[in-house]
Amino acid sequence: MSYITEGYYRRTYKGRYCGEDLRKLLDRACDLVDILTHGRINALGFGNLTKYQQGIIKKAICLMIDSFANVDGTPAVNLAGYSAYGMKVQNQVRKEKPWEVAGCGFWAWQMLMSTGLMRSVV
């Protein structure tokens, strides 16, 4: 289920991603929100959520699209090293944060946490 439209992303949120696969990224972000909220949005009905929750979910989806499309300037991977001529690239070994594991970005994770829909027990 899609909680925002492409128009919302472009005009209201003023998203910077303009690729042709915006619909695909939007669907992916909405699916991830459903996964992270344990299907609670569908169970309750998006229209039955508070205006605050609806707004946060919409903004989190937009942030996820930016993160997926890497338009926010953050690197897609964390590197410990890089060598141009030897072509040696090393991944940084560290404990991943929950938003990194989910692949949604820090701000989207924090926003969704504030809705109360991500808790394992309601």
PDB file of C-alpha atoms in Angstrom:
ATOM      1  CA  MET A   1       0.000   0.000   0.000  1.00  0.00           C
ATOM      2  CA  SER A   2       1.271   3.444  -0.880  1.00  0.00           C
ATOM      3  CA  TYR A   3       0.920   6.150   1.748  1.00  0.00           C
ATOM      4  CA  ILE A   4       2.105   9.006  -0.468  1.00  0.00           C
ATOM      5  CA  THR A   5       2.031   9.874  -4.150  1.00  0.00           C
ATOM      6  CA  GLU A   6       4.859  10.879  -6.434  1.00  0.00           C
ATOM      7  CA  GLY A   7       3.301  14.352  -6.419  1.00  0.00           C
ATOM      8  CA  TYR A   8       3.523  14.525  -2.632  1.00  0.00           C
ATOM      9  CA  TYR A   9       7.220  13.621  -2.775  1.00  0.00           C
ATOM     10  CA  ARG A  10       7.968  16.194  -5.467  1.00  0.00           C
ATOM     11  CA  ARG A  11       5.671  19.101  -4.562  1.00  0.00           C
ATOM     12  CA  THR A  12       4.939  18.912  -0.829  1.00  0.00           C
ATOM     13  CA  TYR A  13       8.156  17.345   0.452  1.00  0.00           C
ATOM     14  CA  LYS A  14      10.135  18.932  -2.400  1.00  0.00           C
ATOM     15  CA  GLY A  15      12.222  15.798  -2.883  1.00  0.00           C
ATOM     16  CA  ARG A  16      15.314  16.080  -5.026  1.00  0.00           C
ATOM     17  CA  TYR A  17      15.197  12.666  -6.679  1.00  0.00           C
ATOM     18  CA  CYS A  18      13.895  12.950 -10.243  1.00  0.00           C
ATOM     19  CA  GLY A  19      14.693   9.533 -11.683  1.00  0.00           C
ATOM     20  CA  GLU A  20      12.215   7.531 -13.693  1.00  0.00           C
ATOM     21  CA  ASP A  21      12.041   4.808 -11.044  1.00  0.00           C
ATOM     22  CA  LEU A  22      10.563   7.071  -8.341  1.00  0.00           C
ATOM     23  CA  ARG A  23       7.419   4.898  -8.227  1.00  0.00           C
ATOM     24  CA  LYS A  24       9.577   1.838  -7.544  1.00  0.00           C
ATOM     25  CA  LEU A  25      11.437   3.600  -4.712  1.00  0.00           C
ATOM     26  CA  LEU A  26       8.144   4.878  -3.287  1.00  0.00           C
ATOM     27  CA  ASP A  27       6.692   1.362  -3.232  1.00  0.00           C
ATOM     28  CA  ARG A  28       9.884   0.018  -1.661  1.00  0.00           C
ATOM     29  CA  ALA A  29       9.771   2.669   1.093  1.00  0.00           C
ATOM     30  CA  CYS A  30       6.090   1.974   1.823  1.00  0.00           C
ATOM     31  CA  ASP A  31       6.780  -1.755   2.012  1.00  0.00           C
ATOM     32  CA  LEU A  32       9.640  -1.116   4.424  1.00  0.00           C
ATOM     33  CA  VAL A  33       7.395   1.061   6.610  1.00  0.00           C
ATOM     34  CA  ASP A  34       4.873  -1.791   6.739  1.00  0.00           C
ATOM     35  CA  ILE A  35       7.622  -4.221   7.728  1.00  0.00           C
ATOM     36  CA  LEU A  36       9.039  -1.931  10.418  1.00  0.00           C
ATOM     37  CA  THR A  37       5.597  -1.220  11.882  1.00  0.00           C
ATOM     38  CA  HIS A  38       4.659  -4.923  11.871  1.00  0.00           C
ATOM     39  CA  GLY A  39       1.678  -4.290   9.566  1.00  0.00           C
ATOM     40  CA  ARG A  40      -0.038  -2.101  12.155  1.00  0.00           C
ATOM     41  CA  ILE A  41      -0.817   0.687   9.693  1.00  0.00           C
ATOM     42  CA  ASN A  42      -2.772  -1.687   7.470  1.00  0.00           C
ATOM     43  CA  ALA A  43      -4.470  -3.272  10.481  1.00  0.00           C
ATOM     44  CA  LEU A  44      -5.551   0.059  11.939  1.00  0.00           C
ATOM     45  CA  GLY A  45      -6.123   1.818   8.615  1.00  0.00           C
ATOM     46  CA  PHE A  46      -4.001   4.807   7.595  1.00  0.00           C
ATOM     47  CA  GLY A  47      -7.004   7.131   7.883  1.00  0.00           C
ATOM     48  CA  ASN A  48      -7.559   6.023  11.490  1.00  0.00           C
ATOM     49  CA  LEU A  49      -4.092   7.123  12.588  1.00  0.00           C
ATOM     50  CA  THR A  50      -3.625  10.537  14.170  1.00  0.00           C
ATOM     51  CA  LYS A  51      -2.696  13.423  11.866  1.00  0.00           C
ATOM     52  CA  TYR A  52       0.675  13.464  13.613  1.00  0.00           C
ATOM     53  CA  GLN A  53       1.300   9.785  12.827  1.00  0.00           C
ATOM     54  CA  GLN A  54       0.158  10.230   9.211  1.00  0.00           C
ATOM     55  CA  GLY A  55       2.480  13.203   8.716  1.00  0.00           C
ATOM     56  CA  ILE A  56       5.444  11.431  10.275  1.00  0.00           C
ATOM     57  CA  ILE A  57       4.897   8.331   8.138  1.00  0.00           C
ATOM     58  CA  LYS A  58       4.713  10.431   4.961  1.00  0.00           C
ATOM     59  CA  LYS A  59       7.897  12.305   5.828  1.00  0.00           C
ATOM     60  CA  ALA A  60       9.700   9.089   6.800  1.00  0.00           C
ATOM     61  CA  ILE A  61       8.815   7.587   3.413  1.00  0.00           C
ATOM     62  CA  CYS A  62      10.234  10.636   1.653  1.00  0.00           C
ATOM     63  CA  LEU A  63      13.431  10.390   3.720  1.00  0.00           C
ATOM     64  CA  MET A  64      13.703   6.716   2.793  1.00  0.00           C
ATOM     65  CA  ILE A  65      13.361   7.539  -0.900  1.00  0.00           C
ATOM     66  CA  ASP A  66      16.189  10.059  -0.538  1.00  0.00           C
ATOM     67  CA  SER A  67      18.264   7.467   1.294  1.00  0.00           C
ATOM     68  CA  PHE A  68      17.579   4.750  -1.308  1.00  0.00           C
ATOM     69  CA  ALA A  69      18.417   7.144  -4.141  1.00  0.00           C
ATOM     70  CA  ASN A  70      21.414   8.510  -2.212  1.00  0.00           C
ATOM     71  CA  VAL A  71      20.438  12.108  -2.946  1.00  0.00           C
ATOM     72  CA  ASP A  72      21.223  13.281   0.583  1.00  0.00           C
ATOM     73  CA  GLY A  73      24.976  13.076  -0.024  1.00  0.00           C
ATOM     74  CA  THR A  74      25.680  10.242   2.401  1.00  0.00           C
ATOM     75  CA  PRO A  75      27.764   7.391   1.082  1.00  0.00           C
ATOM     76  CA  ALA A  76      26.041   4.103   0.370  1.00  0.00           C
ATOM     77  CA  VAL A  77      28.698   2.127   2.263  1.00  0.00           C
ATOM     78  CA  ASN A  78      31.134   2.876   5.045  1.00  0.00           C
ATOM     79  CA  LEU A  79      34.701   2.400   3.941  1.00  0.00           C
ATOM     80  CA  ALA A  80      37.759   1.967   6.126  1.00  0.00           C
ATOM     81  CA  GLY A  81      40.127   2.435   3.207  1.00  0.00           C
ATOM     82  CA  TYR A  82      40.448   2.870  -0.520  1.00  0.00           C
ATOM     83  CA  SER A  83      43.344   2.602  -2.930  1.00  0.00           C
ATOM     84  CA  ALA A  84      43.001   4.030  -6.425  1.00  0.00           C
ATOM     85  CA  TYR A  85      45.724   2.174  -8.303  1.00  0.00           C
ATOM     86  CA  GLY A  86      45.746  -1.064  -6.360  1.00  0.00           C
ATOM     87  CA  MET A  87      41.928  -1.037  -6.440  1.00  0.00           C
ATOM     88  CA  LYS A  88      41.868  -2.166  -2.813  1.00  0.00           C
ATOM     89  CA  VAL A  89      38.636  -1.330  -0.978  1.00  0.00           C
ATOM     90  CA  GLN A  90      38.014  -2.339   2.608  1.00  0.00           C
ATOM     91  CA  ASN A  91      34.689  -2.289   4.381  1.00  0.00           C
ATOM     92  CA  GLN A  92      34.689  -0.813   7.825  1.00  0.00           C
ATOM     93  CA  VAL A  93      34.002  -3.511  10.392  1.00  0.00           C
ATOM     94  CA  ARG A  94      31.669  -2.253  13.082  1.00  0.00           C
ATOM     95  CA  LYS A  95      28.425  -3.036  14.785  1.00  0.00           C
ATOM     96  CA  GLU A  96      25.574  -1.885  12.583  1.00  0.00           C
ATOM     97  CA  LYS A  97      22.810   0.277  13.969  1.00  0.00           C
ATOM     98  CA  PRO A  98      19.187  -0.936  13.583  1.00  0.00           C
ATOM     99  CA  TRP A  99      18.412   1.698  10.929  1.00  0.00           C
ATOM    100  CA  GLU A 100      21.439   0.557   8.950  1.00  0.00           C
ATOM    101  CA  VAL A 101      20.277  -3.051   9.079  1.00  0.00           C
ATOM    102  CA  ALA A 102      16.782  -1.982   8.000  1.00  0.00           C
ATOM    103  CA  GLY A 103      18.257   0.224   5.268  1.00  0.00           C
ATOM    104  CA  CYS A 104      15.959   3.145   5.966  1.00  0.00           C
ATOM    105  CA  GLY A 105      18.324   5.803   7.325  1.00  0.00           C
ATOM    106  CA  PHE A 106      18.664   7.313  10.777  1.00  0.00           C
ATOM    107  CA  TRP A 107      16.064  10.089  10.503  1.00  0.00           C
ATOM    108  CA  ALA A 108      13.377   7.893   8.971  1.00  0.00           C
ATOM    109  CA  TRP A 109      13.971   5.320  11.744  1.00  0.00           C
ATOM    110  CA  GLN A 110      13.741   7.958  14.474  1.00  0.00           C
ATOM    111  CA  MET A 111      10.592   9.446  12.985  1.00  0.00           C
ATOM    112  CA  LEU A 112       8.866   6.066  12.732  1.00  0.00           C
ATOM    113  CA  MET A 113       9.870   5.285  16.329  1.00  0.00           C
ATOM    114  CA  SER A 114       8.053   8.438  17.436  1.00  0.00           C
ATOM    115  CA  THR A 115       4.737   7.168  16.018  1.00  0.00           C
ATOM    116  CA  GLY A 116       4.581   4.292  18.500  1.00  0.00           C
ATOM    117  CA  LEU A 117       3.862   1.855  15.658  1.00  0.00           C
ATOM    118  CA  MET A 118       7.268   0.132  15.672  1.00  0.00           C
ATOM    119  CA  ARG A 119       7.110  -1.286  19.170  1.00  0.00           C
ATOM    120  CA  SER A 120       6.959  -5.051  19.367  1.00  0.00           C
ATOM    121  CA  VAL A 121       4.076  -4.814  21.854  1.00  0.00           C
ATOM    122  CA  VAL A 122       1.287  -2.273  21.540  1.00  0.00           C
TER     123      VAL A 122
END
